[in-house]
Amino acid sequence: VECSSVDEALAAAGARADIILLDNLAPQELHAAAAQVKAAQPRVTVEASGGIVLETLPQFLGPHIDVVSMGCLTHSAPALDFALRV
């Protein structure tokens, strides 16, 4: 479940979501939200996403973050022209 606030994340955890994606939160807010979610539902996987780039990645890593998504890996990927004949 994609959540953009602590309240949404706690509601999703309470509804027994398996994975909670915390989207577009500042690092400090992200870590506080992740800690609250894990305290409420330790089995939930917490994913950080939104605006994370290689330079800022260390700020988003923490003990309550299980997965980090980085759209920058695909947003600027170059195109490859190829053909497949079967």
PDB file of N, CA and C in Angstrom:
ATOM      1  N   VAL A   1       0.846  -1.164   0.000  1.00  0.00           N
ATOM      2  CA  VAL A   1       0.000   0.000   0.000  1.00  0.00           C
ATOM      3  C   VAL A   1       0.894   1.230   0.000  1.00  0.00           C
ATOM      4  N   GLU A   2       0.649   2.141  -0.934  1.00  0.00           N
ATOM      5  CA  GLU A   2       1.424   3.382  -0.997  1.00  0.00           C
ATOM      6  C   GLU A   2       0.846   4.390  -0.025  1.00  0.00           C
ATOM      7  N   CYS A   3       1.676   4.915   0.851  1.00  0.00           N
ATOM      8  CA  CYS A   3       1.238   5.856   1.884  1.00  0.00           C
ATOM      9  C   CYS A   3       2.108   7.106   1.850  1.00  0.00           C
ATOM     10  N   SER A   4       1.473   8.253   2.095  1.00  0.00           N
ATOM     11  CA  SER A   4       2.234   9.502   2.102  1.00  0.00           C
ATOM     12  C   SER A   4       2.194  10.188   3.464  1.00  0.00           C
ATOM     13  N   SER A   5       1.745   9.457   4.492  1.00  0.00           N
ATOM     14  CA  SER A   5       1.754  10.011   5.844  1.00  0.00           C
ATOM     15  C   SER A   5       1.824   8.868   6.854  1.00  0.00           C
ATOM     16  N   VAL A   6       2.159   9.220   8.085  1.00  0.00           N
ATOM     17  CA  VAL A   6       2.220   8.230   9.160  1.00  0.00           C
ATOM     18  C   VAL A   6       0.831   7.637   9.400  1.00  0.00           C
ATOM     19  N   ASP A   7      -0.185   8.484   9.395  1.00  0.00           N
ATOM     20  CA  ASP A   7      -1.548   8.006   9.641  1.00  0.00           C
ATOM     21  C   ASP A   7      -1.984   6.984   8.601  1.00  0.00           C
ATOM     22  N   GLU A   8      -1.709   7.264   7.321  1.00  0.00           N
ATOM     23  CA  GLU A   8      -2.043   6.312   6.262  1.00  0.00           C
ATOM     24  C   GLU A   8      -1.294   5.001   6.458  1.00  0.00           C
ATOM     25  N   ALA A   9      -0.011   5.087   6.810  1.00  0.00           N
ATOM     26  CA  ALA A   9       0.806   3.895   6.985  1.00  0.00           C
ATOM     27  C   ALA A   9       0.308   3.047   8.152  1.00  0.00           C
ATOM     28  N   LEU A  10      -0.058   3.686   9.250  1.00  0.00           N
ATOM     29  CA  LEU A  10      -0.568   2.947  10.400  1.00  0.00           C
ATOM     30  C   LEU A  10      -1.926   2.311  10.086  1.00  0.00           C
ATOM     31  N   ALA A  11      -2.759   3.002   9.315  1.00  0.00           N
ATOM     32  CA  ALA A  11      -4.042   2.425   8.900  1.00  0.00           C
ATOM     33  C   ALA A  11      -3.820   1.215   8.008  1.00  0.00           C
ATOM     34  N   ALA A  12      -2.869   1.317   7.086  1.00  0.00           N
ATOM     35  CA  ALA A  12      -2.563   0.193   6.195  1.00  0.00           C
ATOM     36  C   ALA A  12      -2.003  -0.988   6.983  1.00  0.00           C
ATOM     37  N   ALA A  13      -1.149  -0.710   7.955  1.00  0.00           N
ATOM     38  CA  ALA A  13      -0.599  -1.776   8.789  1.00  0.00           C
ATOM     39  C   ALA A  13      -1.708  -2.433   9.599  1.00  0.00           C
ATOM     40  N   GLY A  14      -2.618  -1.625  10.109  1.00  0.00           N
ATOM     41  CA  GLY A  14      -3.743  -2.157  10.866  1.00  0.00           C
ATOM     42  C   GLY A  14      -4.681  -2.991  10.026  1.00  0.00           C
ATOM     43  N   ALA A  15      -4.721  -2.699   8.728  1.00  0.00           N
ATOM     44  CA  ALA A  15      -5.553  -3.464   7.793  1.00  0.00           C
ATOM     45  C   ALA A  15      -4.823  -4.713   7.286  1.00  0.00           C
ATOM     46  N   ARG A  16      -3.656  -4.980   7.860  1.00  0.00           N
ATOM     47  CA  ARG A  16      -2.865  -6.166   7.562  1.00  0.00           C
ATOM     48  C   ARG A  16      -2.221  -6.152   6.169  1.00  0.00           C
ATOM     49  N   ALA A  17      -1.805  -4.976   5.723  1.00  0.00           N
ATOM     50  CA  ALA A  17      -1.040  -4.884   4.474  1.00  0.00           C
ATOM     51  C   ALA A  17       0.288  -5.613   4.668  1.00  0.00           C
ATOM     52  N   ASP A  18       0.760  -6.269   3.625  1.00  0.00           N
ATOM     53  CA  ASP A  18       2.034  -6.985   3.694  1.00  0.00           C
ATOM     54  C   ASP A  18       3.226  -6.048   3.522  1.00  0.00           C
ATOM     55  N   ILE A  19       3.054  -5.069   2.622  1.00  0.00           N
ATOM     56  CA  ILE A  19       4.138  -4.126   2.308  1.00  0.00           C
ATOM     57  C   ILE A  19       3.562  -2.718   2.352  1.00  0.00           C
ATOM     58  N   ILE A  20       4.270  -1.822   3.004  1.00  0.00           N
ATOM     59  CA  ILE A  20       3.863  -0.419   3.060  1.00  0.00           C
ATOM     60  C   ILE A  20       4.967   0.409   2.430  1.00  0.00           C
ATOM     61  N   LEU A  21       4.615   1.137   1.374  1.00  0.00           N
ATOM     62  CA  LEU A  21       5.554   2.004   0.683  1.00  0.00           C
ATOM     63  C   LEU A  21       5.351   3.424   1.213  1.00  0.00           C
ATOM     64  N   LEU A  22       6.360   3.941   1.878  1.00  0.00           N
ATOM     65  CA  LEU A  22       6.324   5.310   2.373  1.00  0.00           C
ATOM     66  C   LEU A  22       6.898   6.206   1.285  1.00  0.00           C
ATOM     67  N   ASP A  23       6.025   7.015   0.681  1.00  0.00           N
ATOM     68  CA  ASP A  23       6.378   7.753  -0.528  1.00  0.00           C
ATOM     69  C   ASP A  23       6.567   9.238  -0.261  1.00  0.00           C
ATOM     70  N   ASN A  24       7.678   9.760  -0.758  1.00  0.00           N
ATOM     71  CA  ASN A  24       7.974  11.197  -0.741  1.00  0.00           C
ATOM     72  C   ASN A  24       8.010  11.798   0.661  1.00  0.00           C
ATOM     73  N   LEU A  25       8.588  11.077   1.600  1.00  0.00           N
ATOM     74  CA  LEU A  25       8.782  11.611   2.943  1.00  0.00           C
ATOM     75  C   LEU A  25      10.237  12.041   3.102  1.00  0.00           C
ATOM     76  N   ALA A  26      10.450  13.101   3.835  1.00  0.00           N
ATOM     77  CA  ALA A  26      11.818  13.516   4.165  1.00  0.00           C
ATOM     78  C   ALA A  26      12.439  12.431   5.032  1.00  0.00           C
ATOM     79  N   PRO A  27      13.759  12.274   4.985  1.00  0.00           N
ATOM     80  CA  PRO A  27      14.395  11.182   5.732  1.00  0.00           C
ATOM     81  C   PRO A  27      13.997  11.103   7.203  1.00  0.00           C
ATOM     82  N   GLN A  28      13.981  12.213   7.913  1.00  0.00           N
ATOM     83  CA  GLN A  28      13.639  12.190   9.339  1.00  0.00           C
ATOM     84  C   GLN A  28      12.199  11.724   9.538  1.00  0.00           C
ATOM     85  N   GLU A  29      11.285  12.227   8.718  1.00  0.00           N
ATOM     86  CA  GLU A  29       9.879  11.825   8.799  1.00  0.00           C
ATOM     87  C   GLU A  29       9.711  10.350   8.411  1.00  0.00           C
ATOM     88  N   LEU A  30      10.462   9.925   7.411  1.00  0.00           N
ATOM     89  CA  LEU A  30      10.422   8.533   6.960  1.00  0.00           C
ATOM     90  C   LEU A  30      10.819   7.583   8.077  1.00  0.00           C
ATOM     91  N   HIS A  31      11.914   7.867   8.752  1.00  0.00           N
ATOM     92  CA  HIS A  31      12.405   6.979   9.805  1.00  0.00           C
ATOM     93  C   HIS A  31      11.443   6.935  10.994  1.00  0.00           C
ATOM     94  N   ALA A  32      10.850   8.067  11.327  1.00  0.00           N
ATOM     95  CA  ALA A  32       9.873   8.098  12.422  1.00  0.00           C
ATOM     96  C   ALA A  32       8.640   7.281  12.052  1.00  0.00           C
ATOM     97  N   ALA A  33       8.158   7.431  10.816  1.00  0.00           N
ATOM     98  CA  ALA A  33       6.985   6.679  10.363  1.00  0.00           C
ATOM     99  C   ALA A  33       7.280   5.183  10.315  1.00  0.00           C
ATOM    100  N   ALA A  34       8.439   4.824   9.793  1.00  0.00           N
ATOM    101  CA  ALA A  34       8.813   3.412   9.699  1.00  0.00           C
ATOM    102  C   ALA A  34       8.907   2.781  11.085  1.00  0.00           C
ATOM    103  N   ALA A  35       9.454   3.511  12.042  1.00  0.00           N
ATOM    104  CA  ALA A  35       9.563   2.985  13.408  1.00  0.00           C
ATOM    105  C   ALA A  35       8.184   2.755  14.012  1.00  0.00           C
ATOM    106  N   GLN A  36       7.250   3.669  13.765  1.00  0.00           N
ATOM    107  CA  GLN A  36       5.896   3.507  14.287  1.00  0.00           C
ATOM    108  C   GLN A  36       5.186   2.321  13.646  1.00  0.00           C
ATOM    109  N   VAL A  37       5.366   2.163  12.342  1.00  0.00           N
ATOM    110  CA  VAL A  37       4.746   1.036  11.636  1.00  0.00           C
ATOM    111  C   VAL A  37       5.298  -0.284  12.164  1.00  0.00           C
ATOM    112  N   LYS A  38       6.607  -0.379  12.299  1.00  0.00           N
ATOM    113  CA  LYS A  38       7.232  -1.614  12.791  1.00  0.00           C
ATOM    114  C   LYS A  38       6.831  -1.904  14.240  1.00  0.00           C
ATOM    115  N   ALA A  39       6.650  -0.856  15.051  1.00  0.00           N
ATOM    116  CA  ALA A  39       6.215  -1.063  16.431  1.00  0.00           C
ATOM    117  C   ALA A  39       4.794  -1.619  16.466  1.00  0.00           C
ATOM    118  N   ALA A  40       3.957  -1.140  15.544  1.00  0.00           N
ATOM    119  CA  ALA A  40       2.569  -1.591  15.501  1.00  0.00           C
ATOM    120  C   ALA A  40       2.434  -2.974  14.866  1.00  0.00           C
ATOM    121  N   GLN A  41       3.193  -3.214  13.804  1.00  0.00           N
ATOM    122  CA  GLN A  41       3.106  -4.470  13.044  1.00  0.00           C
ATOM    123  C   GLN A  41       4.502  -4.884  12.592  1.00  0.00           C
ATOM    124  N   PRO A  42       5.259  -5.572  13.427  1.00  0.00           N
ATOM    125  CA  PRO A  42       6.648  -5.916  13.093  1.00  0.00           C
ATOM    126  C   PRO A  42       6.808  -6.748  11.816  1.00  0.00           C
ATOM    127  N   ARG A  43       5.788  -7.484  11.418  1.00  0.00           N
ATOM    128  CA  ARG A  43       5.888  -8.353  10.246  1.00  0.00           C
ATOM    129  C   ARG A  43       5.797  -7.589   8.918  1.00  0.00           C
ATOM    130  N   VAL A  44       5.355  -6.329   8.955  1.00  0.00           N
ATOM    131  CA  VAL A  44       5.166  -5.542   7.734  1.00  0.00           C
ATOM    132  C   VAL A  44       6.514  -5.185   7.117  1.00  0.00           C
ATOM    133  N   THR A  45       6.600  -5.300   5.797  1.00  0.00           N
ATOM    134  CA  THR A  45       7.776  -4.836   5.063  1.00  0.00           C
ATOM    135  C   THR A  45       7.583  -3.352   4.781  1.00  0.00           C
ATOM    136  N   VAL A  46       8.575  -2.546   5.116  1.00  0.00           N
ATOM    137  CA  VAL A  46       8.506  -1.099   4.899  1.00  0.00           C
ATOM    138  C   VAL A  46       9.459  -0.727   3.771  1.00  0.00           C
ATOM    139  N   GLU A  47       8.901  -0.037   2.779  1.00  0.00           N
ATOM    140  CA  GLU A  47       9.669   0.384   1.610  1.00  0.00           C
ATOM    141  C   GLU A  47       9.725   1.907   1.559  1.00  0.00           C
ATOM    142  N   ALA A  48      10.894   2.456   1.285  1.00  0.00           N
ATOM    143  CA  ALA A  48      11.079   3.897   1.113  1.00  0.00           C
ATOM    144  C   ALA A  48      11.126   4.199  -0.381  1.00  0.00           C
ATOM    145  N   SER A  49      10.446   5.260  -0.782  1.00  0.00           N
ATOM    146  CA  SER A  49      10.405   5.615  -2.194  1.00  0.00           C
ATOM    147  C   SER A  49      10.156   7.113  -2.330  1.00  0.00           C
ATOM    148  N   GLY A  50      10.484   7.639  -3.503  1.00  0.00           N
ATOM    149  CA  GLY A  50      10.155   9.019  -3.818  1.00  0.00           C
ATOM    150  C   GLY A  50      11.315   9.980  -3.680  1.00  0.00           C
ATOM    151  N   GLY A  51      11.885  10.366  -4.792  1.00  0.00           N
ATOM    152  CA  GLY A  51      12.940  11.369  -4.791  1.00  0.00           C
ATOM    153  C   GLY A  51      14.286  10.901  -4.280  1.00  0.00           C
ATOM    154  N   ILE A  52      14.478   9.607  -4.185  1.00  0.00           N
ATOM    155  CA  ILE A  52      15.748   9.075  -3.674  1.00  0.00           C
ATOM    156  C   ILE A  52      16.713   8.898  -4.843  1.00  0.00           C
ATOM    157  N   VAL A  53      17.883   9.470  -4.718  1.00  0.00           N
ATOM    158  CA  VAL A  53      18.934   9.333  -5.724  1.00  0.00           C
ATOM    159  C   VAL A  53      20.181   8.792  -5.037  1.00  0.00           C
ATOM    160  N   LEU A  54      21.155   8.374  -5.820  1.00  0.00           N
ATOM    161  CA  LEU A  54      22.348   7.757  -5.242  1.00  0.00           C
ATOM    162  C   LEU A  54      23.027   8.646  -4.206  1.00  0.00           C
ATOM    163  N   GLU A  55      23.038   9.959  -4.449  1.00  0.00           N
ATOM    164  CA  GLU A  55      23.706  10.874  -3.535  1.00  0.00           C
ATOM    165  C   GLU A  55      23.006  10.960  -2.175  1.00  0.00           C
ATOM    166  N   THR A  56      21.684  10.792  -2.154  1.00  0.00           N
ATOM    167  CA  THR A  56      20.929  10.913  -0.904  1.00  0.00           C
ATOM    168  C   THR A  56      20.553   9.554  -0.315  1.00  0.00           C
ATOM    169  N   LEU A  57      20.872   8.479  -0.987  1.00  0.00           N
ATOM    170  CA  LEU A  57      20.493   7.143  -0.535  1.00  0.00           C
ATOM    171  C   LEU A  57      20.862   6.866   0.926  1.00  0.00           C
ATOM    172  N   PRO A  58      22.069   7.186   1.389  1.00  0.00           N
ATOM    173  CA  PRO A  58      22.413   6.873   2.783  1.00  0.00           C
ATOM    174  C   PRO A  58      21.465   7.494   3.810  1.00  0.00           C
ATOM    175  N   GLN A  59      20.870   8.637   3.487  1.00  0.00           N
ATOM    176  CA  GLN A  59      19.938   9.293   4.404  1.00  0.00           C
ATOM    177  C   GLN A  59      18.651   8.490   4.586  1.00  0.00           C
ATOM    178  N   PHE A  60      18.317   7.646   3.619  1.00  0.00           N
ATOM    179  CA  PHE A  60      17.066   6.898   3.632  1.00  0.00           C
ATOM    180  C   PHE A  60      17.223   5.478   4.179  1.00  0.00           C
ATOM    181  N   LEU A  61      18.437   5.060   4.451  1.00  0.00           N
ATOM    182  CA  LEU A  61      18.679   3.729   4.991  1.00  0.00           C
ATOM    183  C   LEU A  61      18.561   3.762   6.502  1.00  0.00           C
ATOM    184  N   GLY A  62      17.972   2.728   7.062  1.00  0.00           N
ATOM    185  CA  GLY A  62      17.832   2.695   8.516  1.00  0.00           C
ATOM    186  C   GLY A  62      17.313   1.357   8.993  1.00  0.00           C
ATOM    187  N   PRO A  63      17.266   1.169  10.295  1.00  0.00           N
ATOM    188  CA  PRO A  63      16.909  -0.133  10.861  1.00  0.00           C
ATOM    189  C   PRO A  63      15.465  -0.556  10.612  1.00  0.00           C
ATOM    190  N   HIS A  64      14.581   0.379  10.285  1.00  0.00           N
ATOM    191  CA  HIS A  64      13.173   0.030  10.070  1.00  0.00           C
ATOM    192  C   HIS A  64      12.785   0.042   8.595  1.00  0.00           C
ATOM    193  N   ILE A  65      13.757   0.306   7.725  1.00  0.00           N
ATOM    194  CA  ILE A  65      13.521   0.329   6.282  1.00  0.00           C
ATOM    195  C   ILE A  65      14.009  -0.988   5.705  1.00  0.00           C
ATOM    196  N   ASP A  66      13.103  -1.734   5.063  1.00  0.00           N
ATOM    197  CA  ASP A  66      13.459  -3.035   4.504  1.00  0.00           C
ATOM    198  C   ASP A  66      13.861  -2.954   3.037  1.00  0.00           C
ATOM    199  N   VAL A  67      13.252  -2.027   2.297  1.00  0.00           N
ATOM    200  CA  VAL A  67      13.457  -1.931   0.849  1.00  0.00           C
ATOM    201  C   VAL A  67      13.511  -0.457   0.470  1.00  0.00           C
ATOM    202  N   VAL A  68      14.357  -0.127  -0.506  1.00  0.00           N
ATOM    203  CA  VAL A  68      14.415   1.233  -1.046  1.00  0.00           C
ATOM    204  C   VAL A  68      14.196   1.156  -2.554  1.00  0.00           C
ATOM    205  N   SER A  69      13.271   1.974  -3.057  1.00  0.00           N
ATOM    206  CA  SER A  69      13.015   2.057  -4.491  1.00  0.00           C
ATOM    207  C   SER A  69      13.586   3.370  -5.008  1.00  0.00           C
ATOM    208  N   MET A  70      14.273   3.284  -6.142  1.00  0.00           N
ATOM    209  CA  MET A  70      14.872   4.475  -6.731  1.00  0.00           C
ATOM    210  C   MET A  70      14.457   4.574  -8.192  1.00  0.00           C
ATOM    211  N   GLY A  71      13.499   5.426  -8.474  1.00  0.00           N
ATOM    212  CA  GLY A  71      13.034   5.616  -9.836  1.00  0.00           C
ATOM    213  C   GLY A  71      14.098   6.182 -10.749  1.00  0.00           C
ATOM    214  N   CYS A  72      15.103   6.841 -10.176  1.00  0.00           N
ATOM    215  CA  CYS A  72      16.159   7.444 -10.993  1.00  0.00           C
ATOM    216  C   CYS A  72      16.914   6.383 -11.798  1.00  0.00           C
ATOM    217  N   LEU A  73      16.838   5.126 -11.367  1.00  0.00           N
ATOM    218  CA  LEU A  73      17.521   4.061 -12.100  1.00  0.00           C
ATOM    219  C   LEU A  73      16.890   3.809 -13.471  1.00  0.00           C
ATOM    220  N   THR A  74      15.581   4.066 -13.582  1.00  0.00           N
ATOM    221  CA  THR A  74      14.900   3.823 -14.852  1.00  0.00           C
ATOM    222  C   THR A  74      14.472   5.099 -15.561  1.00  0.00           C
ATOM    223  N   HIS A  75      14.318   6.218 -14.839  1.00  0.00           N
ATOM    224  CA  HIS A  75      13.851   7.457 -15.458  1.00  0.00           C
ATOM    225  C   HIS A  75      14.799   7.960 -16.534  1.00  0.00           C
ATOM    226  N   SER A  76      16.072   7.764 -16.337  1.00  0.00           N
ATOM    227  CA  SER A  76      17.042   8.306 -17.285  1.00  0.00           C
ATOM    228  C   SER A  76      17.831   7.206 -17.995  1.00  0.00           C
ATOM    229  N   ALA A  77      17.289   6.012 -18.010  1.00  0.00           N
ATOM    230  CA  ALA A  77      17.978   4.918 -18.702  1.00  0.00           C
ATOM    231  C   ALA A  77      17.913   5.154 -20.208  1.00  0.00           C
ATOM    232  N   PRO A  78      19.034   4.961 -20.897  1.00  0.00           N
ATOM    233  CA  PRO A  78      19.026   5.159 -22.353  1.00  0.00           C
ATOM    234  C   PRO A  78      18.249   4.051 -23.045  1.00  0.00           C
ATOM    235  N   ALA A  79      17.665   4.396 -24.182  1.00  0.00           N
ATOM    236  CA  ALA A  79      16.931   3.423 -24.978  1.00  0.00           C
ATOM    237  C   ALA A  79      17.902   2.532 -25.754  1.00  0.00           C
ATOM    238  N   LEU A  80      17.499   1.323 -25.999  1.00  0.00           N
ATOM    239  CA  LEU A  80      18.287   0.379 -26.781  1.00  0.00           C
ATOM    240  C   LEU A  80      17.444  -0.110 -27.939  1.00  0.00           C
ATOM    241  N   ASP A  81      17.947   0.061 -29.137  1.00  0.00           N
ATOM    242  CA  ASP A  81      17.220  -0.367 -30.326  1.00  0.00           C
ATOM    243  C   ASP A  81      17.668  -1.778 -30.688  1.00  0.00           C
ATOM    244  N   PHE A  82      16.750  -2.736 -30.628  1.00  0.00           N
ATOM    245  CA  PHE A  82      17.106  -4.108 -30.982  1.00  0.00           C
ATOM    246  C   PHE A  82      15.877  -4.804 -31.561  1.00  0.00           C
ATOM    247  N   ALA A  83      16.111  -5.909 -32.225  1.00  0.00           N
ATOM    248  CA  ALA A  83      15.024  -6.691 -32.807  1.00  0.00           C
ATOM    249  C   ALA A  83      15.208  -8.146 -32.416  1.00  0.00           C
ATOM    250  N   LEU A  84      14.097  -8.852 -32.364  1.00  0.00           N
ATOM    251  CA  LEU A  84      14.112 -10.265 -32.028  1.00  0.00           C
ATOM    252  C   LEU A  84      13.292 -10.990 -33.072  1.00  0.00           C
ATOM    253  N   ARG A  85      13.906 -11.958 -33.713  1.00  0.00           N
ATOM    254  CA  ARG A  85      13.204 -12.739 -34.738  1.00  0.00           C
ATOM    255  C   ARG A  85      13.057 -14.168 -34.247  1.00  0.00           C
ATOM    256  N   VAL A  86      11.857 -14.666 -34.322  1.00  0.00           N
ATOM    257  CA  VAL A  86      11.605 -16.032 -33.875  1.00  0.00           C
ATOM    258  C   VAL A  86      11.255 -16.861 -35.087  1.00  0.00           C
TER     259      VAL A  86
END
